[in-house]
Amino acid sequence: EFDKLIVEYIRKLAAQKPLHSKNSRVGHILYQYWSDYGDRNEVVDYLKSTLKTANDALEYATLFLSKWTGGRGTHRGNFDRGTYKYIEKTIDVEYLYELIIAEHPELTGIADYPDMEHAESGISKAGNEDTDAFKLELAKQIVYLYEHSEKEEPLEEVEEI
């Protein structure tokens, strides 16, 4: 019963405005809750109605990036396999890929994964998320992982104790 009430409240919030605004700290969590305890297809349809451009896709994906603090300040994590799987709970990465490639076809066929976290440019520093350079690197990560998702060896299952 509680889950149904929360999902209904999330639907009402989403009807007012997308939950994935730039300043949202919990939008991605609300979408996941809605998907887990409501109907994933409803979430996918909603997101497809609000994510229409490559920029929209990248802003949405940015919500799922981890934040970490080190000796040189706060940084954003990479869009990695874990992030890929996490975002898939709310929308197919294929949709984000298609939005990106529609505007940036030159990004197809990336040979090496672009690691933002360890880039000497410092592109992963928090606050850079709105820059073209950050968005380009994030787009490359999404494209690379999508295009290499079928080629990767499956993970071995770990036996539970």
PDB file of C-alpha atoms in Angstrom:
ATOM      1  CA  GLU A   1       0.000   0.000   0.000  1.00  0.00           C
ATOM      2  CA  PHE A   2       2.775   2.444   0.921  1.00  0.00           C
ATOM      3  CA  ASP A   3       4.589   1.697  -2.342  1.00  0.00           C
ATOM      4  CA  LYS A   4       1.466   2.497  -4.344  1.00  0.00           C
ATOM      5  CA  LEU A   5       1.029   5.820  -2.547  1.00  0.00           C
ATOM      6  CA  ILE A   6       4.657   6.784  -3.224  1.00  0.00           C
ATOM      7  CA  VAL A   7       4.400   5.826  -6.908  1.00  0.00           C
ATOM      8  CA  GLU A   8       1.215   7.898  -7.234  1.00  0.00           C
ATOM      9  CA  TYR A   9       2.974  10.863  -5.596  1.00  0.00           C
ATOM     10  CA  ILE A  10       5.944  10.488  -7.989  1.00  0.00           C
ATOM     11  CA  ARG A  11       3.517  10.453 -10.936  1.00  0.00           C
ATOM     12  CA  LYS A  12       1.951  13.698  -9.694  1.00  0.00           C
ATOM     13  CA  LEU A  13       5.360  15.328  -9.340  1.00  0.00           C
ATOM     14  CA  ALA A  14       6.365  14.184 -12.825  1.00  0.00           C
ATOM     15  CA  ALA A  15       3.131  15.572 -14.288  1.00  0.00           C
ATOM     16  CA  GLN A  16       4.113  19.030 -13.000  1.00  0.00           C
ATOM     17  CA  LYS A  17       7.650  18.969 -14.452  1.00  0.00           C
ATOM     18  CA  PRO A  18      10.305  16.405 -15.318  1.00  0.00           C
ATOM     19  CA  LEU A  19      12.055  15.015 -12.270  1.00  0.00           C
ATOM     20  CA  HIS A  20      15.404  15.103 -14.062  1.00  0.00           C
ATOM     21  CA  SER A  21      16.067  18.834 -14.008  1.00  0.00           C
ATOM     22  CA  LYS A  22      19.725  19.860 -13.801  1.00  0.00           C
ATOM     23  CA  ASN A  23      19.487  20.702 -10.119  1.00  0.00           C
ATOM     24  CA  SER A  24      17.767  17.476  -9.112  1.00  0.00           C
ATOM     25  CA  ARG A  25      19.643  15.408  -6.578  1.00  0.00           C
ATOM     26  CA  VAL A  26      17.028  12.691  -6.316  1.00  0.00           C
ATOM     27  CA  GLY A  27      15.257  12.584  -9.690  1.00  0.00           C
ATOM     28  CA  HIS A  28      17.056   9.439 -10.788  1.00  0.00           C
ATOM     29  CA  ILE A  29      16.145   7.758  -7.493  1.00  0.00           C
ATOM     30  CA  LEU A  30      12.479   8.684  -7.913  1.00  0.00           C
ATOM     31  CA  TYR A  31      12.450   7.258 -11.454  1.00  0.00           C
ATOM     32  CA  GLN A  32      14.013   4.053 -10.195  1.00  0.00           C
ATOM     33  CA  TYR A  33      11.462   3.776  -7.392  1.00  0.00           C
ATOM     34  CA  TRP A  34       8.646   4.420  -9.874  1.00  0.00           C
ATOM     35  CA  SER A  35      10.060   1.728 -12.150  1.00  0.00           C
ATOM     36  CA  ASP A  36      10.657  -0.808  -9.371  1.00  0.00           C
ATOM     37  CA  TYR A  37       7.326  -0.375  -7.594  1.00  0.00           C
ATOM     38  CA  GLY A  38       5.160   0.890 -10.441  1.00  0.00           C
ATOM     39  CA  ASP A  39       5.445   0.102 -14.113  1.00  0.00           C
ATOM     40  CA  ARG A  40       8.820   0.370 -15.899  1.00  0.00           C
ATOM     41  CA  ASN A  41       7.080   0.805 -19.262  1.00  0.00           C
ATOM     42  CA  GLU A  42       5.238   3.825 -17.896  1.00  0.00           C
ATOM     43  CA  VAL A  43       8.572   5.337 -16.812  1.00  0.00           C
ATOM     44  CA  VAL A  44      10.155   4.583 -20.201  1.00  0.00           C
ATOM     45  CA  ASP A  45       7.229   6.212 -22.028  1.00  0.00           C
ATOM     46  CA  TYR A  46       7.400   9.256 -19.761  1.00  0.00           C
ATOM     47  CA  LEU A  47      11.145   9.645 -20.248  1.00  0.00           C
ATOM     48  CA  LYS A  48      10.860   9.245 -24.013  1.00  0.00           C
ATOM     49  CA  SER A  49       8.291  12.047 -24.002  1.00  0.00           C
ATOM     50  CA  THR A  50      10.705  14.371 -22.177  1.00  0.00           C
ATOM     51  CA  LEU A  51      14.116  13.328 -23.539  1.00  0.00           C
ATOM     52  CA  LYS A  52      14.200  14.531 -27.150  1.00  0.00           C
ATOM     53  CA  THR A  53      17.782  15.672 -27.871  1.00  0.00           C
ATOM     54  CA  ALA A  54      21.332  14.516 -27.292  1.00  0.00           C
ATOM     55  CA  ASN A  55      21.661  17.238 -24.665  1.00  0.00           C
ATOM     56  CA  ASP A  56      18.561  15.922 -22.854  1.00  0.00           C
ATOM     57  CA  ALA A  57      20.045  12.408 -22.897  1.00  0.00           C
ATOM     58  CA  LEU A  58      23.367  13.639 -21.513  1.00  0.00           C
ATOM     59  CA  GLU A  59      21.743  15.705 -18.775  1.00  0.00           C
ATOM     60  CA  TYR A  60      19.710  12.660 -17.760  1.00  0.00           C
ATOM     61  CA  ALA A  61      22.768  10.393 -17.759  1.00  0.00           C
ATOM     62  CA  THR A  62      24.703  12.939 -15.684  1.00  0.00           C
ATOM     63  CA  LEU A  63      22.222  12.458 -12.827  1.00  0.00           C
ATOM     64  CA  PHE A  64      23.432   8.867 -12.521  1.00  0.00           C
ATOM     65  CA  LEU A  65      27.137   9.684 -12.333  1.00  0.00           C
ATOM     66  CA  SER A  66      28.714   9.243  -8.946  1.00  0.00           C
ATOM     67  CA  LYS A  67      30.430  12.106  -7.125  1.00  0.00           C
ATOM     68  CA  TRP A  68      33.633  11.673  -5.186  1.00  0.00           C
ATOM     69  CA  THR A  69      35.984  13.973  -3.336  1.00  0.00           C
ATOM     70  CA  GLY A  70      39.725  13.695  -3.548  1.00  0.00           C
ATOM     71  CA  GLY A  71      42.801  15.824  -3.083  1.00  0.00           C
ATOM     72  CA  ARG A  72      41.798  18.083  -5.951  1.00  0.00           C
ATOM     73  CA  GLY A  73      38.151  18.691  -5.084  1.00  0.00           C
ATOM     74  CA  THR A  74      34.866  17.039  -6.014  1.00  0.00           C
ATOM     75  CA  HIS A  75      34.660  15.072  -9.249  1.00  0.00           C
ATOM     76  CA  ARG A  76      32.097  13.135 -11.245  1.00  0.00           C
ATOM     77  CA  GLY A  77      32.571   9.448 -11.881  1.00  0.00           C
ATOM     78  CA  ASN A  78      32.646   7.768 -15.254  1.00  0.00           C
ATOM     79  CA  PHE A  79      29.614   6.412 -17.041  1.00  0.00           C
ATOM     80  CA  ASP A  80      30.671   2.805 -16.534  1.00  0.00           C
ATOM     81  CA  ARG A  81      29.031  -0.640 -16.705  1.00  0.00           C
ATOM     82  CA  GLY A  82      27.462  -0.163 -13.276  1.00  0.00           C
ATOM     83  CA  THR A  83      25.935   3.162 -14.323  1.00  0.00           C
ATOM     84  CA  TYR A  84      24.779   1.569 -17.577  1.00  0.00           C
ATOM     85  CA  LYS A  85      22.932  -1.176 -15.678  1.00  0.00           C
ATOM     86  CA  TYR A  86      21.506   1.318 -13.183  1.00  0.00           C
ATOM     87  CA  ILE A  87      20.107   3.604 -15.899  1.00  0.00           C
ATOM     88  CA  GLU A  88      18.622   0.585 -17.698  1.00  0.00           C
ATOM     89  CA  LYS A  89      16.207   0.234 -14.768  1.00  0.00           C
ATOM     90  CA  THR A  90      14.488   3.396 -15.987  1.00  0.00           C
ATOM     91  CA  ILE A  91      15.153   3.590 -19.748  1.00  0.00           C
ATOM     92  CA  ASP A  92      17.017   1.592 -22.356  1.00  0.00           C
ATOM     93  CA  VAL A  93      20.492   2.991 -22.973  1.00  0.00           C
ATOM     94  CA  GLU A  94      19.776   2.311 -26.641  1.00  0.00           C
ATOM     95  CA  TYR A  95      17.350   5.254 -26.626  1.00  0.00           C
ATOM     96  CA  LEU A  96      20.001   7.593 -25.198  1.00  0.00           C
ATOM     97  CA  TYR A  97      22.499   6.240 -27.730  1.00  0.00           C
ATOM     98  CA  GLU A  98      20.102   6.933 -30.601  1.00  0.00           C
ATOM     99  CA  LEU A  99      19.546  10.525 -29.457  1.00  0.00           C
ATOM    100  CA  ILE A 100      23.302  11.085 -29.221  1.00  0.00           C
ATOM    101  CA  ILE A 101      24.149   9.458 -32.560  1.00  0.00           C
ATOM    102  CA  ALA A 102      21.358  11.351 -34.363  1.00  0.00           C
ATOM    103  CA  GLU A 103      23.196  14.594 -33.594  1.00  0.00           C
ATOM    104  CA  HIS A 104      26.767  13.253 -33.416  1.00  0.00           C
ATOM    105  CA  PRO A 105      27.193  10.417 -35.937  1.00  0.00           C
ATOM    106  CA  GLU A 106      30.965  10.940 -35.824  1.00  0.00           C
ATOM    107  CA  LEU A 107      31.025   9.318 -32.381  1.00  0.00           C
ATOM    108  CA  THR A 108      30.263   5.823 -33.659  1.00  0.00           C
ATOM    109  CA  GLY A 109      33.074   3.290 -33.674  1.00  0.00           C
ATOM    110  CA  ILE A 110      35.104   4.613 -30.734  1.00  0.00           C
ATOM    111  CA  ALA A 111      37.992   2.185 -30.224  1.00  0.00           C
ATOM    112  CA  ASP A 112      38.970   2.989 -26.626  1.00  0.00           C
ATOM    113  CA  TYR A 113      36.898   3.830 -23.573  1.00  0.00           C
ATOM    114  CA  PRO A 114      37.410   7.528 -22.690  1.00  0.00           C
ATOM    115  CA  ASP A 115      38.203   7.606 -18.963  1.00  0.00           C
ATOM    116  CA  MET A 116      37.134  11.041 -17.638  1.00  0.00           C
ATOM    117  CA  GLU A 117      38.038  10.347 -14.016  1.00  0.00           C
ATOM    118  CA  HIS A 118      41.744   9.991 -14.755  1.00  0.00           C
ATOM    119  CA  ALA A 119      42.032  12.507 -17.592  1.00  0.00           C
ATOM    120  CA  GLU A 120      44.788  15.045 -17.038  1.00  0.00           C
ATOM    121  CA  SER A 121      42.462  17.773 -18.326  1.00  0.00           C
ATOM    122  CA  GLY A 122      40.475  17.616 -15.078  1.00  0.00           C
ATOM    123  CA  ILE A 123      37.257  17.403 -17.092  1.00  0.00           C
ATOM    124  CA  SER A 124      35.581  15.313 -14.371  1.00  0.00           C
ATOM    125  CA  LYS A 125      35.732  18.179 -11.842  1.00  0.00           C
ATOM    126  CA  ALA A 126      32.264  18.923 -10.480  1.00  0.00           C
ATOM    127  CA  GLY A 127      30.916  22.079 -12.088  1.00  0.00           C
ATOM    128  CA  ASN A 128      32.080  21.082 -15.563  1.00  0.00           C
ATOM    129  CA  GLU A 129      28.895  19.124 -16.289  1.00  0.00           C
ATOM    130  CA  ASP A 130      27.446  21.913 -18.454  1.00  0.00           C
ATOM    131  CA  THR A 131      30.560  22.334 -20.585  1.00  0.00           C
ATOM    132  CA  ASP A 132      30.718  21.048 -24.136  1.00  0.00           C
ATOM    133  CA  ALA A 133      33.940  19.174 -23.301  1.00  0.00           C
ATOM    134  CA  PHE A 134      32.320  17.244 -20.426  1.00  0.00           C
ATOM    135  CA  LYS A 135      29.225  16.411 -22.479  1.00  0.00           C
ATOM    136  CA  LEU A 136      31.381  15.210 -25.375  1.00  0.00           C
ATOM    137  CA  GLU A 137      33.362  12.854 -23.120  1.00  0.00           C
ATOM    138  CA  LEU A 138      30.165  11.567 -21.496  1.00  0.00           C
ATOM    139  CA  ALA A 139      28.622  11.021 -24.935  1.00  0.00           C
ATOM    140  CA  LYS A 140      31.720   9.057 -25.984  1.00  0.00           C
ATOM    141  CA  GLN A 141      31.438   6.862 -22.877  1.00  0.00           C
ATOM    142  CA  ILE A 142      27.765   6.089 -23.520  1.00  0.00           C
ATOM    143  CA  VAL A 143      28.414   5.354 -27.205  1.00  0.00           C
ATOM    144  CA  TYR A 144      31.432   3.183 -26.422  1.00  0.00           C
ATOM    145  CA  LEU A 145      29.625   1.112 -23.784  1.00  0.00           C
ATOM    146  CA  TYR A 146      26.522   0.691 -25.920  1.00  0.00           C
ATOM    147  CA  GLU A 147      28.506  -0.387 -28.974  1.00  0.00           C
ATOM    148  CA  HIS A 148      30.670  -2.766 -26.936  1.00  0.00           C
ATOM    149  CA  SER A 149      27.937  -4.190 -24.705  1.00  0.00           C
ATOM    150  CA  GLU A 150      27.379  -7.246 -26.908  1.00  0.00           C
ATOM    151  CA  LYS A 151      31.081  -7.999 -27.346  1.00  0.00           C
ATOM    152  CA  GLU A 152      31.949  -8.036 -23.679  1.00  0.00           C
ATOM    153  CA  GLU A 153      32.372 -11.379 -22.010  1.00  0.00           C
ATOM    154  CA  PRO A 154      29.596 -12.205 -19.544  1.00  0.00           C
ATOM    155  CA  LEU A 155      30.523 -11.915 -15.904  1.00  0.00           C
ATOM    156  CA  GLU A 156      30.888 -15.142 -13.997  1.00  0.00           C
ATOM    157  CA  GLU A 157      28.244 -15.586 -11.377  1.00  0.00           C
ATOM    158  CA  VAL A 158      29.467 -15.593  -7.807  1.00  0.00           C
ATOM    159  CA  GLU A 159      28.140 -18.359  -5.617  1.00  0.00           C
ATOM    160  CA  GLU A 160      26.268 -17.183  -2.573  1.00  0.00           C
ATOM    161  CA  ILE A 161      27.457 -18.513   0.730  1.00  0.00           C
TER     162      ILE A 161
END
